[in-house]
mmCIF file of C-alpha atoms in Angstrom:
data_model
loop_
_atom_site.group_PDB
_atom_site.id
_atom_site.type_symbol
_atom_site.label_atom_id
_atom_site.label_comp_id
_atom_site.label_asym_id
_atom_site.label_seq_id
_atom_site.Cartn_x
_atom_site.Cartn_y
_atom_site.Cartn_z
ATOM 1 C CA MET A 914 -3.289 -14.919 -8.740
ATOM 2 C CA LYS A 915 -4.770 -17.062 -5.961
ATOM 3 C CA ARG A 916 -7.696 -15.259 -4.402
ATOM 4 C CA SER A 917 -6.739 -16.519 -0.937
ATOM 5 C CA LEU A 918 -3.649 -14.341 -1.185
ATOM 6 C CA ILE A 919 -5.591 -11.103 -1.619
ATOM 7 C CA GLN A 920 -5.193 -8.706 1.304
ATOM 8 C CA VAL A 921 -7.821 -6.087 2.098
ATOM 9 C CA VAL A 922 -6.556 -2.930 3.766
ATOM 10 C CA PRO A 923 -9.211 -0.357 4.755
ATOM 11 C CA SER A 924 -8.164 3.291 4.541
ATOM 12 C CA ILE A 925 -8.867 5.210 7.729
ATOM 13 C CA LEU A 926 -9.011 8.393 5.635
ATOM 14 C CA SER A 927 -12.678 7.522 5.059
ATOM 15 C CA ALA A 928 -13.393 6.987 8.755
ATOM 16 C CA ASP A 929 -14.812 9.386 11.334
ATOM 17 C CA PHE A 930 -11.719 11.270 12.525
ATOM 18 C CA GLY A 931 -13.453 12.013 15.817
ATOM 19 C CA LYS A 932 -13.490 8.287 16.594
ATOM 20 C CA LEU A 933 -10.209 6.996 15.153
ATOM 21 C CA ALA A 934 -9.637 4.381 17.842
ATOM 22 C CA LEU A 935 -13.155 2.985 17.454
ATOM 23 C CA GLU A 936 -12.987 3.082 13.650
ATOM 24 C CA ALA A 937 -9.688 1.159 13.694
ATOM 25 C CA LYS A 938 -11.142 -1.484 16.004
ATOM 26 C CA LYS A 939 -14.251 -1.842 13.821
ATOM 27 C CA VAL A 940 -12.312 -2.861 10.722
ATOM 28 C CA GLU A 941 -10.108 -5.168 12.771
ATOM 29 C CA GLU A 942 -13.176 -6.999 14.043
ATOM 30 C CA ALA A 943 -14.610 -7.026 10.504
ATOM 31 C CA GLY A 944 -11.662 -9.046 9.194
ATOM 32 C CA ALA A 945 -9.265 -6.487 7.691
ATOM 33 C CA ASP A 946 -5.713 -7.648 7.024
ATOM 34 C CA ALA A 947 -4.146 -4.276 7.852
ATOM 35 C CA LEU A 948 -5.044 -0.618 8.262
ATOM 36 C CA HIS A 949 -3.983 2.020 5.734
ATOM 37 C CA ILE A 950 -3.099 5.413 7.221
ATOM 38 C CA ASP A 951 -2.601 8.327 4.839
ATOM 39 C CA ILE A 952 -0.221 11.086 5.927
ATOM 40 C CA MET A 953 -0.582 14.289 3.862
ATOM 41 C CA ASP A 954 1.561 17.409 4.213
ATOM 42 C CA GLY A 955 -0.430 20.020 2.289
ATOM 43 C CA HIS A 956 2.477 20.434 -0.155
ATOM 44 C CA PHE A 957 3.038 17.198 -2.068
ATOM 45 C CA VAL A 958 -0.744 16.925 -2.051
ATOM 46 C CA SER A 959 -3.138 19.756 -1.318
ATOM 47 C CA ASN A 960 -4.788 18.085 1.650
ATOM 48 C CA LEU A 961 -3.631 17.714 5.271
ATOM 49 C CA SER A 962 -4.232 14.658 7.409
ATOM 50 C CA LEU A 963 -2.670 12.767 10.309
ATOM 51 C CA GLY A 964 0.775 12.705 11.918
ATOM 52 C CA PRO A 965 2.923 10.481 14.168
ATOM 53 C CA LYS A 966 0.841 11.105 17.314
ATOM 54 C CA ALA A 967 -2.331 9.970 15.552
ATOM 55 C CA VAL A 968 -0.546 6.845 14.301
ATOM 56 C CA ALA A 969 0.572 6.115 17.872
ATOM 57 C CA ALA A 970 -3.000 6.503 19.133
ATOM 58 C CA ILE A 971 -4.319 4.166 16.441
ATOM 59 C CA ASN A 972 -1.568 1.677 17.283
ATOM 60 C CA ARG A 973 -2.729 1.604 20.902
ATOM 61 C CA ALA A 974 -6.291 0.892 19.793
ATOM 62 C CA THR A 975 -5.706 -2.022 17.406
ATOM 63 C CA ASN A 976 -3.529 -5.044 16.789
ATOM 64 C CA LEU A 977 -3.779 -4.574 13.039
ATOM 65 C CA PHE A 978 -0.681 -4.213 10.872
ATOM 66 C CA LEU A 979 -0.290 -0.460 10.287
ATOM 67 C CA ASP A 980 0.322 0.426 6.651
ATOM 68 C CA VAL A 981 1.475 4.061 6.736
ATOM 69 C CA HIS A 982 1.384 5.912 3.400
ATOM 70 C CA LEU A 983 3.406 9.123 3.309
ATOM 71 C CA MET A 984 2.076 11.600 0.746
ATOM 72 C CA MET A 985 4.626 14.237 1.662
ATOM 73 C CA TYR A 986 7.986 15.736 0.846
ATOM 74 C CA ASN A 987 11.072 15.044 2.985
ATOM 75 C CA SER A 988 9.820 11.581 3.952
ATOM 76 C CA TYR A 989 13.339 10.532 4.953
ATOM 77 C CA ASN A 990 13.310 13.004 7.848
ATOM 78 C CA TYR A 991 10.158 11.504 9.375
ATOM 79 C CA ILE A 992 10.756 7.761 9.005
ATOM 80 C CA GLU A 993 12.024 7.173 12.524
ATOM 81 C CA GLN A 994 9.144 9.129 14.068
ATOM 82 C CA PHE A 995 6.566 6.978 12.314
ATOM 83 C CA VAL A 996 8.449 3.794 13.193
ATOM 84 C CA LYS A 997 8.399 4.805 16.873
ATOM 85 C CA SER A 998 4.679 5.529 16.528
ATOM 86 C CA GLY A 999 3.991 1.941 15.495
ATOM 87 C CA ALA A 1000 4.158 1.789 11.700
ATOM 88 C CA ASP A 1001 4.674 -1.756 10.415
ATOM 89 C CA ARG A 1002 5.210 -0.608 6.837
ATOM 90 C CA ILE A 1003 6.023 2.834 5.493
ATOM 91 C CA THR A 1004 5.315 3.648 1.866
ATOM 92 C CA PHE A 1005 6.520 6.918 0.357
ATOM 93 C CA HIS A 1006 6.254 8.478 -3.093
ATOM 94 C CA PHE A 1007 8.821 8.167 -5.842
ATOM 95 C CA GLU A 1008 7.803 11.644 -7.013
ATOM 96 C CA ALA A 1009 8.392 13.266 -3.614
ATOM 97 C CA THR A 1010 12.115 12.619 -3.138
ATOM 98 C CA GLU A 1011 15.430 12.407 -4.954
ATOM 99 C CA ASN A 1012 16.663 9.879 -2.368
ATOM 100 C CA VAL A 1013 14.530 6.869 -3.190
ATOM 101 C CA GLU A 1014 17.081 4.131 -2.481
ATOM 102 C CA GLU A 1015 18.366 5.806 0.692
ATOM 103 C CA THR A 1016 14.838 6.130 2.042
ATOM 104 C CA LEU A 1017 14.012 2.493 1.273
ATOM 105 C CA GLN A 1018 17.226 1.439 2.994
ATOM 106 C CA LEU A 1019 16.450 3.517 6.092
ATOM 107 C CA ILE A 1020 12.958 2.062 6.426
ATOM 108 C CA ARG A 1021 14.278 -1.483 6.212
ATOM 109 C CA ALA A 1022 17.117 -0.656 8.618
ATOM 110 C CA CYS A 1023 14.421 0.317 11.130
ATOM 111 C CA GLY A 1024 13.136 -3.252 10.966
ATOM 112 C CA ILE A 1025 9.869 -2.685 9.119
ATOM 113 C CA GLU A 1026 8.623 -3.141 5.553
ATOM 114 C CA ALA A 1027 9.364 -0.526 2.902
ATOM 115 C CA GLY A 1028 6.892 0.426 0.177
ATOM 116 C CA LEU A 1029 7.281 2.686 -2.847
ATOM 117 C CA ALA A 1030 4.304 4.525 -4.342
ATOM 118 C CA PHE A 1031 3.784 5.887 -7.855
ATOM 119 C CA CYS A 1032 1.278 8.497 -9.021
ATOM 120 C CA PRO A 1033 -0.878 7.699 -12.064
ATOM 121 C CA GLU A 1034 1.051 9.980 -14.446
ATOM 122 C CA THR A 1035 4.494 8.549 -13.625
ATOM 123 C CA SER A 1036 5.987 6.377 -16.357
ATOM 124 C CA SER A 1037 5.922 2.619 -15.809
ATOM 125 C CA SER A 1038 9.591 2.505 -16.763
ATOM 126 C CA MET A 1039 10.467 4.036 -13.375
ATOM 127 C CA ILE A 1040 9.048 1.022 -11.548
ATOM 128 C CA VAL A 1041 11.565 -1.550 -12.753
ATOM 129 C CA LYS A 1042 14.616 -0.035 -11.071
ATOM 130 C CA PHE A 1043 13.272 -0.329 -7.532
ATOM 131 C CA LEU A 1044 11.197 -3.520 -7.433
ATOM 132 C CA ASP A 1045 13.887 -5.636 -5.784
ATOM 133 C CA LYS A 1046 14.655 -2.911 -3.241
ATOM 134 C CA CYS A 1047 11.227 -2.696 -1.619
ATOM 135 C CA ASP A 1048 8.637 -4.951 -0.010
ATOM 136 C CA LEU A 1049 5.623 -3.454 -1.718
ATOM 137 C CA LEU A 1050 4.771 -1.444 -4.815
ATOM 138 C CA LEU A 1051 1.821 0.950 -4.476
ATOM 139 C CA LEU A 1052 0.183 2.029 -7.710
ATOM 140 C CA MET A 1053 -2.216 4.897 -7.110
ATOM 141 C CA THR A 1054 -5.432 4.385 -9.053
ATOM 142 C CA VAL A 1055 -6.551 7.974 -8.412
ATOM 143 C CA ASN A 1056 -4.569 11.183 -8.075
ATOM 144 C CA PRO A 1057 -3.347 11.256 -4.457
ATOM 145 C CA GLY A 1058 -4.657 13.668 -1.869
ATOM 146 C CA HIS A 1059 -8.411 13.132 -1.502
ATOM 147 C CA GLY A 1060 -10.674 10.191 -0.717
ATOM 148 C CA GLY A 1061 -13.777 9.233 -2.676
ATOM 149 C CA GLN A 1062 -12.332 9.766 -6.168
ATOM 150 C CA LYS A 1063 -13.237 7.692 -9.215
ATOM 151 C CA PHE A 1064 -10.947 4.869 -10.273
ATOM 152 C CA ILE A 1065 -8.694 5.595 -13.284
ATOM 153 C CA PRO A 1066 -9.171 2.605 -15.661
ATOM 154 C CA GLU A 1067 -5.931 3.312 -17.537
ATOM 155 C CA MET A 1068 -4.043 2.195 -14.421
ATOM 156 C CA LEU A 1069 -4.950 -1.433 -15.129
ATOM 157 C CA GLU A 1070 -2.301 -1.512 -17.837
ATOM 158 C CA LYS A 1071 0.334 -0.303 -15.355
ATOM 159 C CA ILE A 1072 -0.706 -2.964 -12.825
ATOM 160 C CA GLN A 1073 -0.387 -5.642 -15.492
ATOM 161 C CA PHE A 1074 3.005 -4.266 -16.515
ATOM 162 C CA ALA A 1075 4.278 -4.418 -12.927
ATOM 163 C CA ARG A 1076 3.055 -7.988 -12.414
ATOM 164 C CA ASP A 1077 4.556 -9.100 -15.723
ATOM 165 C CA ILE A 1078 7.906 -7.599 -14.718
ATOM 166 C CA CYS A 1079 7.780 -9.428 -11.371
ATOM 167 C CA ASN A 1080 7.091 -12.679 -13.191
ATOM 168 C CA GLN A 1081 9.877 -12.078 -15.700
ATOM 169 C CA MET A 1082 12.349 -11.227 -12.921
ATOM 170 C CA LYS A 1083 11.071 -14.155 -10.806
ATOM 171 C CA LEU A 1084 10.636 -11.671 -7.990
ATOM 172 C CA TYR A 1085 8.501 -12.591 -5.021
ATOM 173 C CA LYS A 1086 7.408 -11.348 -1.592
ATOM 174 C CA GLY A 1087 9.825 -8.938 0.042
ATOM 175 C CA GLY A 1088 11.669 -8.236 -3.202
ATOM 176 C CA ARG A 1089 13.257 -11.689 -3.030
ATOM 177 C CA PHE A 1090 14.306 -13.608 -6.114
ATOM 178 C CA LEU A 1091 13.107 -17.162 -6.656
ATOM 179 C CA SER A 1092 16.675 -18.475 -6.706
ATOM 180 C CA GLU A 1093 17.309 -17.053 -3.211
ATOM 181 C CA LEU A 1094 14.102 -18.491 -1.799
ATOM 182 C CA GLN A 1095 14.774 -21.908 -3.278
ATOM 183 C CA GLN A 1096 18.296 -21.926 -1.879
ATOM 184 C CA GLU A 1097 16.947 -21.071 1.570
ATOM 185 C CA LYS A 1098 13.990 -23.465 1.149
ATOM 186 C CA ALA A 1099 11.770 -20.527 2.114
ATOM 187 C CA PRO A 1100 8.051 -20.236 1.238
ATOM 188 C CA VAL A 1101 7.269 -18.469 -2.018
ATOM 189 C CA PHE A 1102 4.544 -15.803 -2.093
ATOM 190 C CA PRO A 1103 3.728 -13.257 -4.835
ATOM 191 C CA PHE A 1104 5.336 -9.828 -4.718
ATOM 192 C CA ALA A 1105 2.994 -7.296 -3.104
ATOM 193 C CA ILE A 1106 1.365 -4.936 -5.604
ATOM 194 C CA GLN A 1107 -1.015 -2.597 -3.823
ATOM 195 C CA VAL A 1108 -3.690 -0.414 -5.395
ATOM 196 C CA ASP A 1109 -5.282 2.599 -3.741
ATOM 197 C CA GLY A 1110 -8.117 4.799 -4.975
ATOM 198 C CA GLY A 1111 -11.695 4.139 -6.083
ATOM 199 C CA ILE A 1112 -11.547 0.484 -5.042
ATOM 200 C CA ASN A 1113 -14.933 -1.211 -4.831
ATOM 201 C CA HIS A 1114 -16.167 -4.682 -5.734
ATOM 202 C CA GLU A 1115 -15.945 -4.139 -9.499
ATOM 203 C CA THR A 1116 -12.682 -2.194 -9.672
ATOM 204 C CA ALA A 1117 -11.109 -4.611 -7.185
ATOM 205 C CA ARG A 1118 -11.913 -7.492 -9.517
ATOM 206 C CA GLN A 1119 -10.300 -5.654 -12.442
ATOM 207 C CA CYS A 1120 -7.183 -4.868 -10.401
ATOM 208 C CA VAL A 1121 -6.776 -8.440 -9.173
ATOM 209 C CA GLU A 1122 -7.192 -9.771 -12.700
ATOM 210 C CA ALA A 1123 -4.424 -7.352 -13.769
ATOM 211 C CA GLY A 1124 -2.108 -8.559 -10.993
ATOM 212 C CA ALA A 1125 -2.778 -6.590 -7.792
ATOM 213 C CA ASN A 1126 -2.953 -8.522 -4.529
ATOM 214 C CA VAL A 1127 -3.239 -5.796 -1.861
ATOM 215 C CA LEU A 1128 -6.417 -3.712 -2.027
ATOM 216 C CA VAL A 1129 -6.731 -0.405 -0.195
ATOM 217 C CA SER A 1130 -10.357 0.659 0.074
ATOM 218 C CA GLY A 1131 -11.862 3.528 2.022
ATOM 219 C CA SER A 1132 -15.352 4.672 1.135
ATOM 220 C CA TYR A 1133 -16.508 1.244 -0.056
ATOM 221 C CA ILE A 1134 -15.722 -0.328 3.324
ATOM 222 C CA TYR A 1135 -16.435 2.499 5.752
ATOM 223 C CA SER A 1136 -19.782 3.398 4.156
ATOM 224 C CA ALA A 1137 -20.928 -0.218 3.838
ATOM 225 C CA PRO A 1138 -24.028 -1.278 5.835
ATOM 226 C CA ASN A 1139 -22.108 -4.431 6.775
ATOM 227 C CA MET A 1140 -18.369 -3.814 6.967
ATOM 228 C CA ALA A 1141 -17.467 -7.494 7.354
ATOM 229 C CA GLN A 1142 -19.416 -8.400 4.220
ATOM 230 C CA ALA A 1143 -17.724 -5.595 2.263
ATOM 231 C CA ILE A 1144 -14.269 -6.828 3.285
ATOM 232 C CA THR A 1145 -15.179 -10.438 2.480
ATOM 233 C CA SER A 1146 -16.516 -9.379 -0.913
ATOM 234 C CA LEU A 1147 -13.096 -7.972 -1.795
ATOM 235 C CA LYS A 1148 -11.242 -11.029 -0.524
ATOM 236 C CA THR A 1149 -13.414 -13.504 -2.395
ATOM 237 C CA LEU A 1150 -14.697 -11.399 -5.324
ATOM 238 C CA LYS A 1151 -17.816 -13.507 -5.596
#
């Protein structure tokens, strides 16, 4: 994994919710690649967080790519609202719907990237079926619903499994196969495997070594004395 291809995506869940616009602008100026926005419904996870209007407000405040993570049931019914609010990618949970393929198709039909998330306890075997149907795979490295949790080390094996499968399938960015990209003479970039939960300098290094290339980090970045240095530390892992 080339380190230059690592993306750092701060999670606004760890920001001051009374200053969302300012907090979004701060990480943009600090060098973030995108902004992760957690949407929680109080049912799929026990916590409640933001909604489409908050996403729209954040979108007005920043030029960052908005990475919207739906931790909620009935995601399909809310896709278009979040697209209209400014989401550039919508990721939903495999465990929260019986209509995985239909939801992925709808997100892509709206002209944005589609991501699929998996909770720590979900079997790795479920991942394989959907890899070529999404733009990003999110592997939760904590149990979803609350920020500030400790990283689950056992997830490293699942990250490695997912990257190995991508390599075996010759699957690259956007769920595209190498043969397609070569035929189109298109650039080849690694498939996006995102990790979220307990990501700091040390756990980020472990995840990247296992095959992750998109790092969501909340507390580590938002509580850092120097936000730009914290983001750079994850991009370079020095």
